[in-house]
Coordinates of C-alpha atoms and ligand atoms in Angstrom, one line a residue:
M1 CA -41.1 87.8 24.0
V2 CA -41.3 84.1 25.1
K3 CA -42.0 81.3 22.6
A4 CA -43.2 78.0 23.9
T5 CA -43.7 74.9 21.7
V6 CA -45.7 71.8 22.6
C7 CA -44.7 68.6 20.7
G8 CA -47.6 66.1 20.8
A9 CA -50.0 69.0 21.2
A10 CA -53.1 67.2 19.8
G11 CA -53.0 64.4 22.3
G12 CA -54.6 63.6 25.6
I13 CA -52.1 65.6 27.6
G14 CA -51.1 67.9 24.7
Q15 CA -54.5 69.6 24.3
P16 CA -55.2 70.6 28.0
L17 CA -51.5 71.4 28.4
S18 CA -51.6 73.8 25.4
L19 CA -54.8 75.4 26.8
L20 CA -53.0 76.0 30.2
L21 CA -49.9 77.4 28.4
K22 CA -52.2 79.7 26.4
L23 CA -53.4 81.1 29.7
N24 CA -49.8 81.7 31.0
P25 CA -49.1 85.5 30.8
L26 CA -45.4 85.0 30.3
I27 CA -45.9 83.2 27.0
T28 CA -46.3 85.5 23.9
E29 CA -46.0 82.8 21.2
L30 CA -47.4 79.3 21.5
S31 CA -46.5 76.8 18.8
L32 CA -48.3 73.5 18.5
Y33 CA -46.7 70.5 16.8
D34 CA -48.3 67.1 16.3
V35 CA -48.4 64.4 13.5
V36 CA -52.3 64.9 13.5
N37 CA -54.8 67.7 14.2
A38 CA -52.3 70.4 15.4
I39 CA -53.8 73.0 13.1
G40 CA -57.3 72.4 14.5
V41 CA -56.2 72.6 18.1
A42 CA -54.2 75.8 17.4
T43 CA -57.2 77.4 15.6
D44 CA -59.5 76.5 18.5
L45 CA -57.1 77.9 21.2
S46 CA -56.3 81.0 19.1
H47 CA -59.8 82.4 19.8
I48 CA -59.0 82.8 23.5
A49 CA -58.3 86.4 24.4
T50 CA -54.8 86.1 26.0
P51 CA -51.5 87.5 24.7
A52 CA -50.0 84.3 23.4
Q53 CA -50.4 84.0 19.6
V54 CA -51.0 80.4 18.6
T55 CA -49.9 78.5 15.4
G56 CA -50.2 74.8 14.5
F57 CA -47.8 72.7 12.5
L58 CA -47.9 69.2 11.0
P59 CA -45.0 67.2 9.7
P60 CA -45.1 68.1 5.9
D61 CA -42.6 70.7 4.7
N62 CA -40.3 70.3 7.7
G63 CA -43.2 71.2 10.1
A64 CA -41.4 70.1 13.3
E65 CA -38.5 72.5 12.7
K66 CA -40.8 75.3 11.7
A67 CA -42.8 74.8 14.8
L68 CA -39.7 74.8 17.0
Q69 CA -37.8 77.6 15.3
G70 CA -36.5 80.0 18.0
S71 CA -38.4 78.4 20.9
D72 CA -37.4 79.3 24.4
I73 CA -39.1 76.3 26.0
V74 CA -40.3 73.0 24.5
V75 CA -42.7 70.8 26.4
I76 CA -43.0 67.2 25.1
P77 CA -45.9 64.9 25.7
A78 CA -45.5 63.2 22.3
G79 CA -45.7 59.4 22.1
V80 CA -47.9 56.5 23.1
P81 CA -49.5 56.1 26.5
R82 CA -50.0 52.8 28.5
K83 CA -52.9 50.5 28.4
P84 CA -53.8 48.2 31.3
G85 CA -51.2 45.4 31.8
M86 CA -48.4 47.5 30.3
T87 CA -45.4 49.0 32.1
R88 CA -43.9 52.4 31.1
D89 CA -40.9 50.5 29.9
D90 CA -43.2 48.7 27.3
L91 CA -43.5 52.2 25.6
F92 CA -39.8 52.6 25.1
K93 CA -39.6 51.0 21.7
V94 CA -42.0 53.5 20.1
N95 CA -41.4 56.5 22.2
A96 CA -37.5 56.4 22.1
G97 CA -37.6 56.8 18.3
I98 CA -40.1 59.7 18.6
C99 CA -37.9 61.4 21.3
A100 CA -34.7 61.0 19.3
T101 CA -36.4 62.6 16.2
L102 CA -37.8 65.5 18.2
A103 CA -34.4 66.0 19.9
Q104 CA -32.7 66.3 16.5
A105 CA -35.3 68.8 15.4
I106 CA -34.7 70.9 18.6
A107 CA -31.0 70.7 18.0
N108 CA -31.5 72.2 14.5
A109 CA -34.2 74.8 15.4
C110 CA -33.8 75.9 19.0
P111 CA -30.7 74.4 20.6
K112 CA -30.8 76.8 23.6
A113 CA -34.4 76.0 24.5
F114 CA -35.4 74.5 27.9
I115 CA -36.6 71.0 27.1
L116 CA -39.2 69.5 29.4
V117 CA -39.7 65.7 28.7
I118 CA -43.1 64.2 29.6
S119 CA -43.0 61.2 27.2
N120 CA -42.5 57.9 29.0
P121 CA -40.6 56.0 30.2
V122 CA -39.0 59.3 31.5
N123 CA -36.2 57.3 33.2
S124 CA -35.0 56.3 29.7
T125 CA -36.4 59.0 27.4
V126 CA -34.4 61.8 29.1
P127 CA -31.1 59.9 28.4
V128 CA -32.3 59.5 24.7
F129 CA -32.7 63.3 24.5
A130 CA -29.3 63.9 26.1
E131 CA -27.5 61.5 23.7
T132 CA -29.1 62.9 20.6
L133 CA -28.3 66.5 21.7
K134 CA -24.7 65.4 22.5
K135 CA -24.3 64.0 19.0
A136 CA -25.6 67.2 17.6
G137 CA -23.0 69.1 19.7
V138 CA -25.6 71.3 21.5
Y139 CA -26.2 69.4 24.8
D140 CA -26.6 71.6 27.9
P141 CA -27.6 69.5 30.9
K142 CA -28.9 72.5 32.7
R143 CA -31.7 72.9 30.1
L144 CA -32.9 69.3 29.9
L145 CA -35.6 68.4 32.5
G146 CA -37.5 65.2 32.9
V147 CA -40.9 66.1 34.2
S148 CA -41.6 64.1 37.4
H149 CA -43.8 66.8 38.9
L150 CA -47.0 64.7 38.7
D151 CA -45.5 62.5 41.4
I152 CA -45.1 65.6 43.7
V153 CA -48.7 66.7 42.9
R154 CA -49.9 63.2 43.8
A155 CA -47.9 63.1 47.0
S156 CA -49.6 66.3 48.3
T157 CA -53.0 65.0 47.3
F158 CA -52.7 61.5 48.8
V159 CA -51.0 62.7 52.0
A160 CA -53.8 65.2 52.7
T161 CA -56.4 62.5 51.9
V162 CA -54.8 60.0 54.3
I163 CA -54.6 62.7 57.0
G164 CA -58.3 63.2 56.6
N165 CA -58.6 66.5 54.9
A166 CA -58.2 66.2 51.2
A167 CA -59.0 69.9 50.8
D168 CA -55.6 70.7 52.5
A169 CA -53.7 69.1 49.6
P170 CA -52.2 72.5 48.4
K171 CA -50.7 73.1 51.8
Y172 CA -48.5 70.0 51.7
T173 CA -45.0 70.0 50.1
I174 CA -43.4 66.5 49.9
P175 CA -40.2 66.1 47.9
V176 CA -40.3 63.1 45.5
V177 CA -36.9 62.0 44.2
G178 CA -35.4 59.1 42.2
G179 CA -37.2 58.5 38.9
H180 CA -40.7 58.3 37.4
S181 CA -41.8 54.7 37.5
G182 CA -42.9 52.4 40.3
A183 CA -40.1 51.6 42.8
T184 CA -37.9 54.4 41.4
I185 CA -40.5 57.0 42.7
L186 CA -39.2 57.8 46.2
P187 CA -41.5 60.1 48.2
L188 CA -39.7 61.6 51.2
L189 CA -42.6 61.5 53.6
S190 CA -40.3 62.3 56.6
Q191 CA -39.5 65.7 55.0
S192 CA -43.2 66.6 54.5
Q193 CA -44.1 70.2 55.3
P194 CA -46.3 70.4 57.3
K195 CA -45.3 67.2 59.1
I196 CA -47.3 64.0 58.6
P197 CA -48.6 62.8 62.0
D198 CA -46.5 60.1 63.7
A199 CA -49.7 58.0 63.9
I200 CA -49.3 57.6 60.1
L201 CA -45.6 57.8 59.7
N202 CA -44.8 55.2 62.3
D203 CA -47.6 52.8 61.4
K204 CA -45.9 50.5 58.9
S205 CA -49.1 49.4 57.1
K206 CA -50.5 52.9 56.7
R207 CA -47.2 54.3 55.6
D208 CA -46.6 51.4 53.1
A209 CA -50.0 52.0 51.6
L210 CA -49.4 55.7 51.2
V211 CA -46.0 55.1 49.5
N212 CA -47.5 52.5 47.3
R213 CA -50.3 54.8 46.2
I214 CA -47.8 57.6 45.3
Q215 CA -45.5 55.1 43.5
F216 CA -48.4 53.5 41.5
G217 CA -50.7 56.5 41.1
G218 CA -50.2 56.2 37.3
D219 CA -51.5 52.6 37.4
E220 CA -54.6 53.7 39.3
V221 CA -55.5 56.0 36.4
V222 CA -54.6 53.5 33.7
K223 CA -56.9 51.0 35.4
A224 CA -59.8 53.4 35.8
K225 CA -59.5 54.6 32.2
D226 CA -59.7 50.9 31.2
G227 CA -57.9 51.0 27.8
A228 CA -58.5 54.7 27.1
G229 CA -55.0 55.8 28.1
S230 CA -53.3 57.1 31.1
A231 CA -53.2 60.3 33.1
T232 CA -53.8 63.3 30.9
L233 CA -55.6 66.1 32.8
S234 CA -53.6 65.8 36.0
M235 CA -50.4 65.6 33.9
A236 CA -51.4 68.7 31.9
Q237 CA -51.8 70.6 35.1
A238 CA -48.5 69.3 36.5
G239 CA -46.7 70.0 33.2
A240 CA -48.1 73.5 33.0
E241 CA -47.2 74.2 36.6
F242 CA -43.7 72.9 36.1
A243 CA -43.3 74.9 32.8
D244 CA -44.3 78.0 34.8
F245 CA -41.6 77.4 37.4
V246 CA -39.0 77.2 34.6
L247 CA -40.5 80.3 32.9
Q248 CA -40.7 82.3 36.1
A249 CA -37.0 81.6 36.9
A250 CA -35.9 82.4 33.3
F251 CA -38.1 85.3 32.3
G252 CA -40.3 86.2 35.3
G253 CA -37.6 87.7 37.5
K254 CA -38.9 85.7 40.4
K255 CA -36.8 83.7 43.0
V256 CA -38.1 80.2 42.5
R257 CA -38.6 77.7 45.2
T258 CA -36.9 74.3 45.3
V259 CA -38.5 71.8 42.9
Q260 CA -37.7 68.3 41.8
A261 CA -36.9 67.1 38.3
Y262 CA -35.3 64.1 36.7
I263 CA -32.0 65.5 35.4
D264 CA -28.4 64.7 34.4
L265 CA -26.4 64.9 37.7
G266 CA -23.6 66.4 35.8
A267 CA -25.7 69.6 35.4
D268 CA -24.1 71.1 38.5
A269 CA -21.4 70.3 41.0
G270 CA -24.1 69.4 43.6
G271 CA -24.7 66.3 41.6
E272 CA -21.5 64.6 42.9
A273 CA -22.7 65.2 46.4
V274 CA -26.0 63.6 45.6
K275 CA -24.2 60.5 44.1
K276 CA -22.5 60.1 47.5
E277 CA -25.8 60.5 49.4
I278 CA -27.5 57.8 47.3
G279 CA -24.4 55.6 47.3
A280 CA -24.5 55.1 43.5
D281 CA -22.8 56.5 40.4
L282 CA -26.1 57.1 38.5
A283 CA -26.0 59.6 35.7
Y284 CA -29.6 60.7 36.1
F285 CA -31.8 61.1 39.2
S286 CA -34.8 63.2 40.1
V287 CA -33.4 65.7 42.6
N288 CA -34.0 68.9 44.4
I289 CA -33.0 71.8 42.2
E290 CA -33.1 75.5 42.2
L291 CA -34.0 77.0 38.8
G292 CA -32.5 80.2 37.4
P293 CA -32.2 82.1 34.1
N294 CA -30.2 79.2 32.6
G295 CA -32.3 76.3 33.9
V296 CA -30.8 74.2 36.6
E297 CA -28.9 76.7 38.8
K298 CA -28.1 74.4 41.7
I299 CA -28.5 70.7 42.5
L300 CA -29.3 70.5 46.2
P301 CA -28.8 67.6 48.6
I302 CA -31.5 65.1 49.2
G303 CA -31.0 65.7 52.9
S304 CA -31.8 63.5 55.9
I305 CA -34.0 60.5 55.2
D306 CA -35.2 57.9 57.7
A307 CA -34.7 54.1 57.7
A308 CA -37.8 53.3 55.7
E309 CA -36.7 55.8 53.0
K310 CA -33.2 54.3 52.9
E311 CA -34.7 50.9 52.1
L312 CA -36.8 52.4 49.3
L313 CA -33.7 54.3 48.0
Q314 CA -31.9 51.0 47.5
A315 CA -34.8 49.6 45.4
A316 CA -35.0 52.9 43.4
V317 CA -31.3 52.9 42.6
Q318 CA -31.3 49.2 41.5
E319 CA -34.2 49.8 39.0
L320 CA -32.9 53.1 37.7
G321 CA -29.5 51.9 36.6
P322 CA -30.7 49.6 33.7
S323 CA -33.4 52.1 32.7
I324 CA -30.7 54.8 32.2
E325 CA -28.5 52.4 30.4
K326 CA -31.4 51.5 28.0
G327 CA -31.8 55.2 27.1
T328 CA -28.2 55.9 26.8
S329 CA -27.4 53.0 24.5
F330 CA -30.5 53.5 22.3
Q331 CA -29.6 53.7 18.6
P332 CA -32.3 55.5 16.5
A333 CA -33.0 53.9 13.1
K334 CA -32.2 57.2 11.3
L335 CA -32.6 60.9 12.1
Ligands
NAD1 P1 -51.8 60.5 23.4 O1 -51.7 59.3 22.6 O2 -53.2 61.0 23.8 O3 -51.1 61.7 22.8 C1 -49.8 61.6 22.3 C2 -49.7 62.6 21.1 O4 -48.4 62.5 20.5 C3 -50.7 62.2 19.9 O5 -51.5 63.3 19.6 C4 -49.8 61.8 18.8 O6 -50.3 62.1 17.5 C5 -48.5 62.6 19.1 N1 -47.3 62.1 18.5 C6 -47.0 60.8 18.2 N2 -45.8 60.8 17.5 C7 -45.4 62.1 17.4 C8 -44.3 62.7 16.8 N3 -43.3 62.0 16.2 N4 -44.2 64.0 16.9 C9 -45.2 64.8 17.5 N5 -46.3 64.2 18.1 C10 -46.4 62.9 18.0 O7 -51.0 60.2 24.7 P2 -50.9 61.0 26.1 O8 -51.9 60.4 27.1 O9 -51.0 62.5 25.8 O10 -49.5 60.7 26.7 C11 -48.3 61.1 26.0 C12 -47.1 60.6 26.7 O11 -46.9 61.1 28.0 C13 -47.1 59.0 26.9 O12 -45.8 58.5 26.6 C14 -47.4 58.9 28.4 O13 -46.9 57.7 28.9 C15 -46.7 60.1 28.9 N6 -47.1 60.5 30.3 C16 -46.1 60.9 31.1 C17 -46.4 61.4 32.4 C18 -45.3 61.9 33.3 O14 -45.6 62.0 34.5 N7 -44.1 62.2 32.8 C19 -47.7 61.4 32.8 C20 -48.7 61.0 31.9 C21 -48.4 60.5 30.7
LMR2 C1 -48.3 58.6 35.2 O1 -47.6 58.6 36.2 O2 -49.6 58.8 35.3 C2 -47.7 58.6 33.9 O3 -46.4 58.2 33.9 C3 -48.5 57.7 32.9 C4 -48.5 56.2 33.2 O4 -48.2 55.4 32.3 O5 -48.7 55.8 34.4

């Protein structure tokens, strides 16, 4: 029996994400929480003939904790999205409060759940979750995962496109480390499998354009949606795929491949080695991890990177420090 809860389930990401989780055969109970329309979305999804039993919850009568009670995994796309001209950081004021409130509800209702944070700015909201869980005395860094998987999905798509065969996107695996915002997004093109041809990798303008598209893919969608929000459908797919990695490792009995997620580097001894590799004492970083029954089983090295990536790493590290500090020092109004 596996219970999954989506917080922010009625939103642009929440609805398609909930649909994809309803289709996941490992989930037997799907709980949907939102401040609006969660009952409607749950009723709609409940007609689909898959094993997961769906229930919706709204805030009255302690709805958040009722929704979360006994959850094994909680996926969180709750909060406001960007409009053109905004940075992810502009969302912090509103979304940090929402994240702290949800973290407290998780601490009360399902302290052992895997927590997958989608709400932006991820570089800061993950530390907000960690601090709230620490205060509640239930923090387990192996179980808190900032979802940066959309950057990895985009990297495969954009690399295959530049190479000239977009349909090959699923064949490409490109690690993306650092964080989830602009210059903090560090695609390791030199580690691509299969390899990116030298004609692209060694051509500075082609390579810069590719890196820029991966780093600012979110802006591309915000601009195209022209005021109607940010990436929702691609994020739902990325979020459901990442949730499946976590579920497969914890409940599916499958050896899981290396993935990247934005996590507390204290989650495993390998985090200290990563700090040496990046030359900075950052508490959080999106890194290569192996998942297991308890979440983060191993933090793996970043590995060999080339000169262009070393330069990008410096920029990523510089921007990440203040974003982490912002999340760590956030004081919620009241919980
Ligand atoms: P949206 O406005 O369409 O949906 C957000 C939902 O959250 C709404 O239904 C809203 O009612 C709900 N909500 C608000 N406060 C809540 C609370 N306290 N408890 C529960 N639910 C609450 O927004 P969206 O497009 O779905 O984006 C959601 C978040 O995800 C944004 O912060 C966005 O920036 C972020 N995002 C992250 C990534 C990523 O790669 N990590 C990608 C895309 C979007
Ligand atoms: C994305 O990368 O698409 C998300 O973080 C949403 C955004 O604001 O760009």
